[in-house]
Amino acid sequence: MALWADTTRAWEARRDAWRLKQNESTVAASAMTCVRGDGVFFLGWGDLCAVAATSRAGLDAGRAAVRRIRADITRGAAGELAVPCVGRPPDGSAPFPDGFSYARRVRVPPPHLDATDDATSGVYAKVVVAWQNGWSLRTAVPLEAGARVCDYTGDLVSRRAARGRERWGTPTYVLSLVEHSFDASVPAWRTTVDATDRGGVGRFIDHACDPSLELRALRKSPAHLVPVLAFFTRRPLPAGAPLTFDYAGLDDHPGGEPPPPVGVLERSETRCSCGAPNCRRWLPRLEDDLDRCGDFLNGNRHNNIPQRH
């Protein structure tokens, strides 16, 4: 009986080993099918490293995918206006901006999908994403004054939700634009876009106290309550120039005067190193009154959208 039991256990062990080998072969074959296809192009840095560690074919596929991503971080969404990466972090981390998916337009949650304009790609000029103590956006060719460069795209969120995300302590790419009117009876209108998880190349635009870009709210018709947030050059720019805008939004007002009082502009705990003659030395932080602006997702919508002058 003991001999029979030992023989049975040995046979079952061999059977289980054979089944495991068959399953591993199936999984490996499926993985290599993905590696050889275009699916690997859309993987993140961690997944690409895992693919590269599987085999020589995985290593080659991973390297090819990295080259393609660095050639166009929009991963084909910008069409002929591909946005390449220039430089890479010195610490061996991802050689391209990682951790977000590209968004051509502002993503409005249902059932409000018709509240914004359709966007083509979100990119309108030749630009590059360059590494210099962090990823930033620069011109690839000379640009004239008034040229449209790109849009700020991502998820449309309420300002309350955005403030909640900011308090989590994780880096965010939230842009909040307040539109004002000279008509005191028309409340200010706020549009808040979060490009942390989904966004366009606008998320790489740095702050400067003397910026090269200005932000404009564009609408094709009054039916589009959510504007397209478009960046335009304020002056002629040479190739390789950094693309920046004033995070406080003061560049849109004569003499640098702040907009009508919705809040108080304070200095933050982050030093500004833009180097401009008028540098404030601190990155701006806007402490705002959340209830004094119309917000599309907060429930305090207004029929009249203020027109900026």
PDB file of C-alpha atoms in Angstrom:
ATOM      1  CA  MET A   1       0.000   0.000   0.000  1.00  0.00           C
ATOM      2  CA  ALA A   2       2.835   2.398   0.857  1.00  0.00           C
ATOM      3  CA  LEU A   3       4.506   1.713  -2.495  1.00  0.00           C
ATOM      4  CA  TRP A   4       1.215   2.316  -4.305  1.00  0.00           C
ATOM      5  CA  ALA A   5       0.637   5.607  -2.417  1.00  0.00           C
ATOM      6  CA  ASP A   6       4.165   6.813  -3.226  1.00  0.00           C
ATOM      7  CA  THR A   7       3.698   5.956  -6.904  1.00  0.00           C
ATOM      8  CA  THR A   8       0.362   7.791  -6.982  1.00  0.00           C
ATOM      9  CA  ARG A   9       1.855  10.935  -5.395  1.00  0.00           C
ATOM     10  CA  ALA A  10       4.760  10.887  -7.824  1.00  0.00           C
ATOM     11  CA  TRP A  11       2.399  10.560 -10.786  1.00  0.00           C
ATOM     12  CA  GLU A  12       0.182  13.425  -9.502  1.00  0.00           C
ATOM     13  CA  ALA A  13       3.249  15.627  -8.980  1.00  0.00           C
ATOM     14  CA  ARG A  14       4.367  14.998 -12.575  1.00  0.00           C
ATOM     15  CA  ARG A  15       0.831  15.641 -13.834  1.00  0.00           C
ATOM     16  CA  ASP A  16       0.592  18.958 -11.928  1.00  0.00           C
ATOM     17  CA  ALA A  17       4.017  20.005 -13.198  1.00  0.00           C
ATOM     18  CA  TRP A  18       2.928  19.252 -16.770  1.00  0.00           C
ATOM     19  CA  ARG A  19      -0.298  21.254 -16.354  1.00  0.00           C
ATOM     20  CA  LEU A  20       1.627  24.188 -14.888  1.00  0.00           C
ATOM     21  CA  LYS A  21       4.040  24.111 -17.808  1.00  0.00           C
ATOM     22  CA  GLN A  22       1.155  24.116 -20.281  1.00  0.00           C
ATOM     23  CA  ASN A  23      -0.489  27.093 -18.537  1.00  0.00           C
ATOM     24  CA  GLU A  24       2.797  29.005 -18.467  1.00  0.00           C
ATOM     25  CA  SER A  25       3.269  28.343 -22.168  1.00  0.00           C
ATOM     26  CA  THR A  26      -0.224  29.653 -22.885  1.00  0.00           C
ATOM     27  CA  VAL A  27       0.353  32.788 -20.804  1.00  0.00           C
ATOM     28  CA  ALA A  28       3.744  33.366 -22.399  1.00  0.00           C
ATOM     29  CA  ALA A  29       2.275  32.962 -25.871  1.00  0.00           C
ATOM     30  CA  SER A  30      -0.465  35.484 -25.068  1.00  0.00           C
ATOM     31  CA  ALA A  31       2.077  37.927 -23.664  1.00  0.00           C
ATOM     32  CA  MET A  32       4.290  37.643 -26.732  1.00  0.00           C
ATOM     33  CA  THR A  33       1.277  38.203 -28.972  1.00  0.00           C
ATOM     34  CA  CYS A  34       0.716  41.495 -27.141  1.00  0.00           C
ATOM     35  CA  VAL A  35       4.422  42.346 -27.309  1.00  0.00           C
ATOM     36  CA  ARG A  36       4.565  41.822 -31.059  1.00  0.00           C
ATOM     37  CA  GLY A  37       1.434  43.941 -31.620  1.00  0.00           C
ATOM     38  CA  ASP A  38       0.743  47.631 -31.151  1.00  0.00           C
ATOM     39  CA  GLY A  39      -0.652  47.089 -27.665  1.00  0.00           C
ATOM     40  CA  VAL A  40       2.816  47.429 -26.127  1.00  0.00           C
ATOM     41  CA  PHE A  41       2.944  51.011 -27.465  1.00  0.00           C
ATOM     42  CA  PHE A  42       0.297  52.057 -24.944  1.00  0.00           C
ATOM     43  CA  LEU A  43       1.867  50.492 -21.854  1.00  0.00           C
ATOM     44  CA  GLY A  44       3.366  52.540 -19.049  1.00  0.00           C
ATOM     45  CA  TRP A  45       7.033  52.567 -18.051  1.00  0.00           C
ATOM     46  CA  GLY A  46       6.646  49.895 -15.376  1.00  0.00           C
ATOM     47  CA  ASP A  47       4.791  47.561 -17.719  1.00  0.00           C
ATOM     48  CA  LEU A  48       7.355  48.130 -20.477  1.00  0.00           C
ATOM     49  CA  CYS A  49      10.155  47.201 -18.078  1.00  0.00           C
ATOM     50  CA  ALA A  50       8.269  44.012 -17.187  1.00  0.00           C
ATOM     51  CA  VAL A  51       7.813  43.156 -20.864  1.00  0.00           C
ATOM     52  CA  ALA A  52      11.498  43.818 -21.541  1.00  0.00           C
ATOM     53  CA  ALA A  53      12.460  41.388 -18.775  1.00  0.00           C
ATOM     54  CA  THR A  54      10.546  38.465 -20.285  1.00  0.00           C
ATOM     55  CA  SER A  55      12.845  37.591 -23.186  1.00  0.00           C
ATOM     56  CA  ARG A  56      15.038  38.964 -25.936  1.00  0.00           C
ATOM     57  CA  ALA A  57      11.927  39.558 -28.054  1.00  0.00           C
ATOM     58  CA  GLY A  58      10.291  41.381 -25.145  1.00  0.00           C
ATOM     59  CA  LEU A  59      13.395  43.538 -24.678  1.00  0.00           C
ATOM     60  CA  ASP A  60      13.418  44.508 -28.347  1.00  0.00           C
ATOM     61  CA  ALA A  61       9.681  45.252 -28.296  1.00  0.00           C
ATOM     62  CA  GLY A  62      10.016  47.322 -25.129  1.00  0.00           C
ATOM     63  CA  ARG A  63      12.843  49.394 -26.572  1.00  0.00           C
ATOM     64  CA  ALA A  64      10.924  49.937 -29.800  1.00  0.00           C
ATOM     65  CA  ALA A  65       7.865  51.093 -27.842  1.00  0.00           C
ATOM     66  CA  VAL A  66       9.964  53.554 -25.816  1.00  0.00           C
ATOM     67  CA  ARG A  67      11.406  55.002 -29.037  1.00  0.00           C
ATOM     68  CA  ARG A  68       7.916  55.425 -30.484  1.00  0.00           C
ATOM     69  CA  ILE A  69       6.570  57.062 -27.324  1.00  0.00           C
ATOM     70  CA  ARG A  70       9.533  59.452 -27.149  1.00  0.00           C
ATOM     71  CA  ALA A  71       8.908  60.339 -30.792  1.00  0.00           C
ATOM     72  CA  ASP A  72       5.321  61.355 -29.956  1.00  0.00           C
ATOM     73  CA  ILE A  73       3.975  61.424 -26.417  1.00  0.00           C
ATOM     74  CA  THR A  74       0.458  61.951 -27.784  1.00  0.00           C
ATOM     75  CA  ARG A  75       0.860  58.404 -29.190  1.00  0.00           C
ATOM     76  CA  GLY A  76      -0.548  59.388 -32.569  1.00  0.00           C
ATOM     77  CA  ALA A  77      -3.429  61.545 -31.327  1.00  0.00           C
ATOM     78  CA  ALA A  78      -1.880  64.791 -32.615  1.00  0.00           C
ATOM     79  CA  GLY A  79      -1.510  63.504 -36.166  1.00  0.00           C
ATOM     80  CA  GLU A  80       1.131  65.418 -38.123  1.00  0.00           C
ATOM     81  CA  LEU A  81       1.911  67.632 -35.103  1.00  0.00           C
ATOM     82  CA  ALA A  82       3.681  64.887 -33.172  1.00  0.00           C
ATOM     83  CA  VAL A  83       5.130  66.017 -29.837  1.00  0.00           C
ATOM     84  CA  PRO A  84       8.542  64.376 -29.215  1.00  0.00           C
ATOM     85  CA  CYS A  85      10.509  64.144 -25.973  1.00  0.00           C
ATOM     86  CA  VAL A  86      13.897  65.856 -25.716  1.00  0.00           C
ATOM     87  CA  GLY A  87      16.299  64.789 -22.984  1.00  0.00           C
ATOM     88  CA  ARG A  88      15.584  62.404 -20.138  1.00  0.00           C
ATOM     89  CA  PRO A  89      15.781  62.298 -16.331  1.00  0.00           C
ATOM     90  CA  PRO A  90      19.277  61.552 -14.999  1.00  0.00           C
ATOM     91  CA  ASP A  91      18.051  59.151 -12.328  1.00  0.00           C
ATOM     92  CA  GLY A  92      17.102  56.360 -14.735  1.00  0.00           C
ATOM     93  CA  SER A  93      13.349  56.839 -14.350  1.00  0.00           C
ATOM     94  CA  ALA A  94      10.923  56.853 -17.276  1.00  0.00           C
ATOM     95  CA  PRO A  95      12.505  58.554 -20.334  1.00  0.00           C
ATOM     96  CA  PHE A  96       9.093  60.015 -21.194  1.00  0.00           C
ATOM     97  CA  PRO A  97       6.266  61.599 -19.161  1.00  0.00           C
ATOM     98  CA  ASP A  98       4.479  58.685 -17.547  1.00  0.00           C
ATOM     99  CA  GLY A  99       1.366  58.163 -15.479  1.00  0.00           C
ATOM    100  CA  PHE A 100      -1.283  59.842 -17.634  1.00  0.00           C
ATOM    101  CA  SER A 101      -3.250  59.121 -20.781  1.00  0.00           C
ATOM    102  CA  TYR A 102      -3.554  61.658 -23.586  1.00  0.00           C
ATOM    103  CA  ALA A 103      -6.838  63.573 -23.913  1.00  0.00           C
ATOM    104  CA  ARG A 104      -7.647  65.569 -27.057  1.00  0.00           C
ATOM    105  CA  ARG A 105     -10.408  67.578 -25.424  1.00  0.00           C
ATOM    106  CA  VAL A 106     -12.040  68.392 -22.116  1.00  0.00           C
ATOM    107  CA  ARG A 107     -13.887  65.278 -20.988  1.00  0.00           C
ATOM    108  CA  VAL A 108     -17.352  66.262 -19.788  1.00  0.00           C
ATOM    109  CA  PRO A 109     -19.230  63.665 -17.747  1.00  0.00           C
ATOM    110  CA  PRO A 110     -22.588  62.443 -19.072  1.00  0.00           C
ATOM    111  CA  PRO A 111     -25.284  63.592 -19.624  1.00  0.00           C
ATOM    112  CA  HIS A 112     -23.595  66.913 -20.512  1.00  0.00           C
ATOM    113  CA  LEU A 113     -21.504  65.700 -23.452  1.00  0.00           C
ATOM    114  CA  ASP A 114     -22.854  68.420 -25.759  1.00  0.00           C
ATOM    115  CA  ALA A 115     -21.772  71.225 -23.427  1.00  0.00           C
ATOM    116  CA  THR A 116     -18.333  71.660 -24.998  1.00  0.00           C
ATOM    117  CA  ASP A 117     -16.808  72.016 -28.455  1.00  0.00           C
ATOM    118  CA  ASP A 118     -15.292  69.095 -30.278  1.00  0.00           C
ATOM    119  CA  ALA A 119     -11.506  69.354 -30.446  1.00  0.00           C
ATOM    120  CA  THR A 120      -9.250  67.873 -33.096  1.00  0.00           C
ATOM    121  CA  SER A 121      -6.047  67.043 -31.245  1.00  0.00           C
ATOM    122  CA  GLY A 122      -5.417  69.798 -28.714  1.00  0.00           C
ATOM    123  CA  VAL A 123      -2.120  70.725 -30.432  1.00  0.00           C
ATOM    124  CA  TYR A 124      -1.836  73.498 -33.047  1.00  0.00           C
ATOM    125  CA  ALA A 125       1.899  74.288 -33.225  1.00  0.00           C
ATOM    126  CA  LYS A 126       5.120  72.304 -33.326  1.00  0.00           C
ATOM    127  CA  VAL A 127       6.288  71.871 -29.735  1.00  0.00           C
ATOM    128  CA  VAL A 128       8.468  69.460 -27.775  1.00  0.00           C
ATOM    129  CA  VAL A 129       8.365  68.150 -24.227  1.00  0.00           C
ATOM    130  CA  ALA A 130      11.854  68.761 -22.821  1.00  0.00           C
ATOM    131  CA  TRP A 131      13.536  67.652 -19.602  1.00  0.00           C
ATOM    132  CA  GLN A 132      15.138  70.395 -17.511  1.00  0.00           C
ATOM    133  CA  ASN A 133      14.749  69.691 -13.805  1.00  0.00           C
ATOM    134  CA  GLY A 134      11.330  68.344 -14.795  1.00  0.00           C
ATOM    135  CA  TRP A 135       9.254  67.988 -17.941  1.00  0.00           C
ATOM    136  CA  SER A 136       8.339  71.272 -19.622  1.00  0.00           C
ATOM    137  CA  LEU A 137       6.941  72.435 -22.956  1.00  0.00           C
ATOM    138  CA  ARG A 138       9.081  74.323 -25.505  1.00  0.00           C
ATOM    139  CA  THR A 139       8.716  75.566 -29.048  1.00  0.00           C
ATOM    140  CA  ALA A 140      10.148  73.406 -31.820  1.00  0.00           C
ATOM    141  CA  VAL A 141       9.993  76.188 -34.447  1.00  0.00           C
ATOM    142  CA  PRO A 142       9.709  79.999 -34.249  1.00  0.00           C
ATOM    143  CA  LEU A 143       6.174  81.179 -33.474  1.00  0.00           C
ATOM    144  CA  GLU A 144       4.563  84.532 -34.218  1.00  0.00           C
ATOM    145  CA  ALA A 145       2.676  86.563 -31.659  1.00  0.00           C
ATOM    146  CA  GLY A 146      -0.947  85.504 -31.346  1.00  0.00           C
ATOM    147  CA  ALA A 147      -0.312  81.938 -32.531  1.00  0.00           C
ATOM    148  CA  ARG A 148      -2.478  79.242 -30.998  1.00  0.00           C
ATOM    149  CA  VAL A 149      -0.192  76.641 -29.416  1.00  0.00           C
ATOM    150  CA  CYS A 150      -2.326  74.062 -27.623  1.00  0.00           C
ATOM    151  CA  ASP A 151      -5.384  73.542 -25.452  1.00  0.00           C
ATOM    152  CA  TYR A 152      -5.583  72.567 -21.816  1.00  0.00           C
ATOM    153  CA  THR A 153      -7.451  69.272 -21.830  1.00  0.00           C
ATOM    154  CA  GLY A 154      -8.439  66.749 -19.185  1.00  0.00           C
ATOM    155  CA  ASP A 155     -11.391  65.925 -16.945  1.00  0.00           C
ATOM    156  CA  LEU A 156     -13.950  68.625 -16.201  1.00  0.00           C
ATOM    157  CA  VAL A 157     -14.429  68.698 -12.414  1.00  0.00           C
ATOM    158  CA  SER A 158     -16.111  70.992  -9.937  1.00  0.00           C
ATOM    159  CA  ARG A 159     -13.875  73.371  -8.036  1.00  0.00           C
ATOM    160  CA  ARG A 160     -14.907  71.728  -4.791  1.00  0.00           C
ATOM    161  CA  ALA A 161     -13.764  68.359  -6.101  1.00  0.00           C
ATOM    162  CA  ALA A 162     -10.505  69.888  -7.302  1.00  0.00           C
ATOM    163  CA  ARG A 163      -9.805  71.440  -3.909  1.00  0.00           C
ATOM    164  CA  GLY A 164     -10.488  68.073  -2.308  1.00  0.00           C
ATOM    165  CA  ARG A 165      -7.966  66.405  -4.601  1.00  0.00           C
ATOM    166  CA  GLU A 166      -5.378  69.059  -3.827  1.00  0.00           C
ATOM    167  CA  ARG A 167      -5.698  68.349  -0.112  1.00  0.00           C
ATOM    168  CA  TRP A 168      -4.725  64.722  -0.631  1.00  0.00           C
ATOM    169  CA  GLY A 169      -1.120  65.856  -0.880  1.00  0.00           C
ATOM    170  CA  THR A 170      -0.421  64.284  -4.260  1.00  0.00           C
ATOM    171  CA  PRO A 171       0.727  66.387  -7.237  1.00  0.00           C
ATOM    172  CA  THR A 172      -2.151  67.523  -9.429  1.00  0.00           C
ATOM    173  CA  TYR A 173      -2.480  69.352 -12.726  1.00  0.00           C
ATOM    174  CA  VAL A 174      -5.609  71.370 -12.040  1.00  0.00           C
ATOM    175  CA  LEU A 175      -6.355  74.549 -13.999  1.00  0.00           C
ATOM    176  CA  SER A 176      -9.219  76.746 -12.856  1.00  0.00           C
ATOM    177  CA  LEU A 177     -10.285  79.639 -15.094  1.00  0.00           C
ATOM    178  CA  VAL A 178     -12.682  82.326 -13.875  1.00  0.00           C
ATOM    179  CA  GLU A 179     -14.489  84.445 -16.493  1.00  0.00           C
ATOM    180  CA  HIS A 180     -15.778  87.847 -15.418  1.00  0.00           C
ATOM    181  CA  SER A 181     -18.187  90.372 -16.870  1.00  0.00           C
ATOM    182  CA  PHE A 182     -18.528  94.133 -16.501  1.00  0.00           C
ATOM    183  CA  ASP A 183     -22.218  93.454 -15.849  1.00  0.00           C
ATOM    184  CA  ALA A 184     -22.445  93.120 -12.071  1.00  0.00           C
ATOM    185  CA  SER A 185     -25.670  91.130 -12.393  1.00  0.00           C
ATOM    186  CA  VAL A 186     -23.836  88.312 -14.206  1.00  0.00           C
ATOM    187  CA  PRO A 187     -21.937  86.085 -11.783  1.00  0.00           C
ATOM    188  CA  ALA A 188     -18.411  84.979 -12.535  1.00  0.00           C
ATOM    189  CA  TRP A 189     -18.165  81.658 -14.357  1.00  0.00           C
ATOM    190  CA  ARG A 190     -15.583  79.064 -13.394  1.00  0.00           C
ATOM    191  CA  THR A 191     -14.202  76.192 -15.503  1.00  0.00           C
ATOM    192  CA  THR A 192     -11.941  73.698 -13.732  1.00  0.00           C
ATOM    193  CA  VAL A 193     -10.025  71.012 -15.641  1.00  0.00           C
ATOM    194  CA  ASP A 194      -7.933  68.284 -14.014  1.00  0.00           C
ATOM    195  CA  ALA A 195      -5.192  66.876 -16.283  1.00  0.00           C
ATOM    196  CA  THR A 196      -3.590  64.634 -13.650  1.00  0.00           C
ATOM    197  CA  ASP A 197      -4.771  61.261 -14.988  1.00  0.00           C
ATOM    198  CA  ARG A 198      -5.901  62.378 -18.462  1.00  0.00           C
ATOM    199  CA  GLY A 199      -4.593  65.464 -20.177  1.00  0.00           C
ATOM    200  CA  GLY A 200      -2.789  67.044 -23.098  1.00  0.00           C
ATOM    201  CA  VAL A 201       0.566  68.728 -23.594  1.00  0.00           C
ATOM    202  CA  GLY A 202      -0.772  71.822 -21.810  1.00  0.00           C
ATOM    203  CA  ARG A 203      -0.146  70.049 -18.500  1.00  0.00           C
ATOM    204  CA  PHE A 204       3.606  70.553 -19.049  1.00  0.00           C
ATOM    205  CA  ILE A 205       3.424  74.355 -19.329  1.00  0.00           C
ATOM    206  CA  ASP A 206       5.327  75.949 -16.440  1.00  0.00           C
ATOM    207  CA  HIS A 207       4.577  79.113 -14.496  1.00  0.00           C
ATOM    208  CA  ALA A 208       6.335  82.399 -15.160  1.00  0.00           C
ATOM    209  CA  CYS A 209       5.667  85.879 -13.799  1.00  0.00           C
ATOM    210  CA  ASP A 210       6.419  87.252 -17.304  1.00  0.00           C
ATOM    211  CA  PRO A 211       4.830  84.444 -19.343  1.00  0.00           C
ATOM    212  CA  SER A 212       5.129  83.723 -23.048  1.00  0.00           C
ATOM    213  CA  LEU A 213       1.518  82.497 -23.313  1.00  0.00           C
ATOM    214  CA  GLU A 214      -1.923  83.755 -22.401  1.00  0.00           C
ATOM    215  CA  LEU A 215      -4.980  81.641 -21.721  1.00  0.00           C
ATOM    216  CA  ARG A 216      -8.241  82.317 -23.565  1.00  0.00           C
ATOM    217  CA  ALA A 217     -11.697  80.785 -23.216  1.00  0.00           C
ATOM    218  CA  LEU A 218     -13.132  79.952 -26.655  1.00  0.00           C
ATOM    219  CA  ARG A 219     -16.680  78.958 -27.594  1.00  0.00           C
ATOM    220  CA  LYS A 220     -18.186  78.340 -31.014  1.00  0.00           C
ATOM    221  CA  SER A 221     -21.635  79.201 -29.751  1.00  0.00           C
ATOM    222  CA  PRO A 222     -23.428  80.123 -26.486  1.00  0.00           C
ATOM    223  CA  ALA A 223     -24.782  76.567 -26.427  1.00  0.00           C
ATOM    224  CA  HIS A 224     -21.317  75.359 -25.441  1.00  0.00           C
ATOM    225  CA  LEU A 225     -21.239  76.172 -21.740  1.00  0.00           C
ATOM    226  CA  VAL A 226     -17.795  74.648 -21.238  1.00  0.00           C
ATOM    227  CA  PRO A 227     -15.151  76.662 -23.122  1.00  0.00           C
ATOM    228  CA  VAL A 228     -12.059  75.401 -24.871  1.00  0.00           C
ATOM    229  CA  LEU A 229      -9.085  76.582 -22.791  1.00  0.00           C
ATOM    230  CA  ALA A 230      -6.596  77.652 -25.461  1.00  0.00           C
ATOM    231  CA  PHE A 231      -3.056  78.996 -25.100  1.00  0.00           C
ATOM    232  CA  PHE A 232      -1.842  81.757 -27.441  1.00  0.00           C
ATOM    233  CA  THR A 233       1.597  83.344 -27.703  1.00  0.00           C
ATOM    234  CA  ARG A 234       1.898  86.839 -26.255  1.00  0.00           C
ATOM    235  CA  ARG A 235       4.968  87.768 -28.309  1.00  0.00           C
ATOM    236  CA  PRO A 236       7.164  86.266 -31.055  1.00  0.00           C
ATOM    237  CA  LEU A 237       9.074  83.240 -29.772  1.00  0.00           C
ATOM    238  CA  PRO A 238      12.234  81.630 -31.180  1.00  0.00           C
ATOM    239  CA  ALA A 239      12.678  77.876 -31.516  1.00  0.00           C
ATOM    240  CA  GLY A 240      13.496  76.277 -28.187  1.00  0.00           C
ATOM    241  CA  ALA A 241      11.785  78.972 -26.127  1.00  0.00           C
ATOM    242  CA  PRO A 242      10.036  77.790 -22.941  1.00  0.00           C
ATOM    243  CA  LEU A 243       6.254  77.994 -23.030  1.00  0.00           C
ATOM    244  CA  THR A 244       4.893  79.458 -19.807  1.00  0.00           C
ATOM    245  CA  PHE A 245       1.810  81.196 -18.454  1.00  0.00           C
ATOM    246  CA  ASP A 246       0.977  83.017 -15.257  1.00  0.00           C
ATOM    247  CA  TYR A 247      -0.719  80.586 -12.900  1.00  0.00           C
ATOM    248  CA  ALA A 248      -2.372  83.561 -11.174  1.00  0.00           C
ATOM    249  CA  GLY A 249      -3.915  84.760 -14.440  1.00  0.00           C
ATOM    250  CA  LEU A 250      -2.772  88.350 -13.881  1.00  0.00           C
ATOM    251  CA  ASP A 251      -1.223  88.649 -17.337  1.00  0.00           C
ATOM    252  CA  ASP A 252      -4.673  89.023 -18.917  1.00  0.00           C
ATOM    253  CA  HIS A 253      -5.363  92.287 -17.101  1.00  0.00           C
ATOM    254  CA  PRO A 254      -3.949  95.743 -17.871  1.00  0.00           C
ATOM    255  CA  GLY A 255      -1.039  96.658 -15.647  1.00  0.00           C
ATOM    256  CA  GLY A 256      -1.063  93.247 -14.015  1.00  0.00           C
ATOM    257  CA  GLU A 257      -4.086  94.181 -11.933  1.00  0.00           C
ATOM    258  CA  PRO A 258      -5.975  91.220 -10.445  1.00  0.00           C
ATOM    259  CA  PRO A 259      -9.465  90.313 -11.645  1.00  0.00           C
ATOM    260  CA  PRO A 260     -12.623  91.418  -9.818  1.00  0.00           C
ATOM    261  CA  PRO A 261     -12.380  90.166  -6.230  1.00  0.00           C
ATOM    262  CA  VAL A 262     -13.361  86.535  -6.013  1.00  0.00           C
ATOM    263  CA  GLY A 263     -10.622  85.743  -3.530  1.00  0.00           C
ATOM    264  CA  VAL A 264      -7.300  86.822  -2.179  1.00  0.00           C
ATOM    265  CA  LEU A 265      -4.013  86.177  -3.927  1.00  0.00           C
ATOM    266  CA  GLU A 266      -1.443  84.916  -1.448  1.00  0.00           C
ATOM    267  CA  ARG A 267       2.052  83.569  -1.728  1.00  0.00           C
ATOM    268  CA  SER A 268       2.346  79.818  -1.478  1.00  0.00           C
ATOM    269  CA  GLU A 269       5.098  77.786   0.132  1.00  0.00           C
ATOM    270  CA  THR A 270       6.718  77.100  -3.258  1.00  0.00           C
ATOM    271  CA  ARG A 271       9.408  79.491  -4.435  1.00  0.00           C
ATOM    272  CA  CYS A 272       9.269  80.793  -7.996  1.00  0.00           C
ATOM    273  CA  SER A 273      12.483  80.497 -10.002  1.00  0.00           C
ATOM    274  CA  CYS A 274      11.270  81.905 -13.340  1.00  0.00           C
ATOM    275  CA  GLY A 275      13.996  84.582 -13.297  1.00  0.00           C
ATOM    276  CA  ALA A 276      11.785  87.345 -14.711  1.00  0.00           C
ATOM    277  CA  PRO A 277      12.552  90.959 -13.678  1.00  0.00           C
ATOM    278  CA  ASN A 278       9.060  91.162 -12.160  1.00  0.00           C
ATOM    279  CA  CYS A 279       9.296  87.754 -10.431  1.00  0.00           C
ATOM    280  CA  ARG A 280       7.079  87.560  -7.339  1.00  0.00           C
ATOM    281  CA  ARG A 281       9.520  85.020  -5.814  1.00  0.00           C
ATOM    282  CA  TRP A 282       6.630  82.736  -4.885  1.00  0.00           C
ATOM    283  CA  LEU A 283       4.263  80.646  -6.949  1.00  0.00           C
ATOM    284  CA  PRO A 284       0.754  82.123  -6.708  1.00  0.00           C
ATOM    285  CA  ARG A 285      -2.046  80.509  -4.782  1.00  0.00           C
ATOM    286  CA  LEU A 286      -5.622  81.673  -5.173  1.00  0.00           C
ATOM    287  CA  GLU A 287      -7.777  81.322  -2.073  1.00  0.00           C
ATOM    288  CA  ASP A 288     -11.223  81.658  -3.596  1.00  0.00           C
ATOM    289  CA  ASP A 289     -14.824  81.792  -2.520  1.00  0.00           C
ATOM    290  CA  LEU A 290     -16.336  78.685  -4.066  1.00  0.00           C
ATOM    291  CA  ASP A 291     -19.905  79.931  -3.866  1.00  0.00           C
ATOM    292  CA  ARG A 292     -19.513  83.202  -5.774  1.00  0.00           C
ATOM    293  CA  CYS A 293     -18.874  81.656  -9.188  1.00  0.00           C
ATOM    294  CA  GLY A 294     -21.101  79.734 -11.530  1.00  0.00           C
ATOM    295  CA  ASP A 295     -19.756  76.198 -11.773  1.00  0.00           C
ATOM    296  CA  PHE A 296     -21.114  73.797 -14.376  1.00  0.00           C
ATOM    297  CA  LEU A 297     -20.772  70.747 -12.105  1.00  0.00           C
ATOM    298  CA  ASN A 298     -21.562  72.355  -8.748  1.00  0.00           C
ATOM    299  CA  GLY A 299     -25.260  72.749  -9.426  1.00  0.00           C
ATOM    300  CA  ASN A 300     -25.145  76.583  -9.373  1.00  0.00           C
ATOM    301  CA  ARG A 301     -25.358  76.981 -13.152  1.00  0.00           C
ATOM    302  CA  HIS A 302     -26.314  80.282 -14.751  1.00  0.00           C
ATOM    303  CA  ASN A 303     -27.934  80.833 -18.100  1.00  0.00           C
ATOM    304  CA  ASN A 304     -25.821  83.890 -18.939  1.00  0.00           C
ATOM    305  CA  ILE A 305     -22.157  83.163 -19.571  1.00  0.00           C
ATOM    306  CA  PRO A 306     -20.032  86.252 -18.844  1.00  0.00           C
ATOM    307  CA  GLN A 307     -18.127  87.687 -21.767  1.00  0.00           C
ATOM    308  CA  ARG A 308     -14.535  88.671 -21.087  1.00  0.00           C
ATOM    309  CA  HIS A 309     -13.443  92.117 -22.299  1.00  0.00           C
TER     310      HIS A 309
END
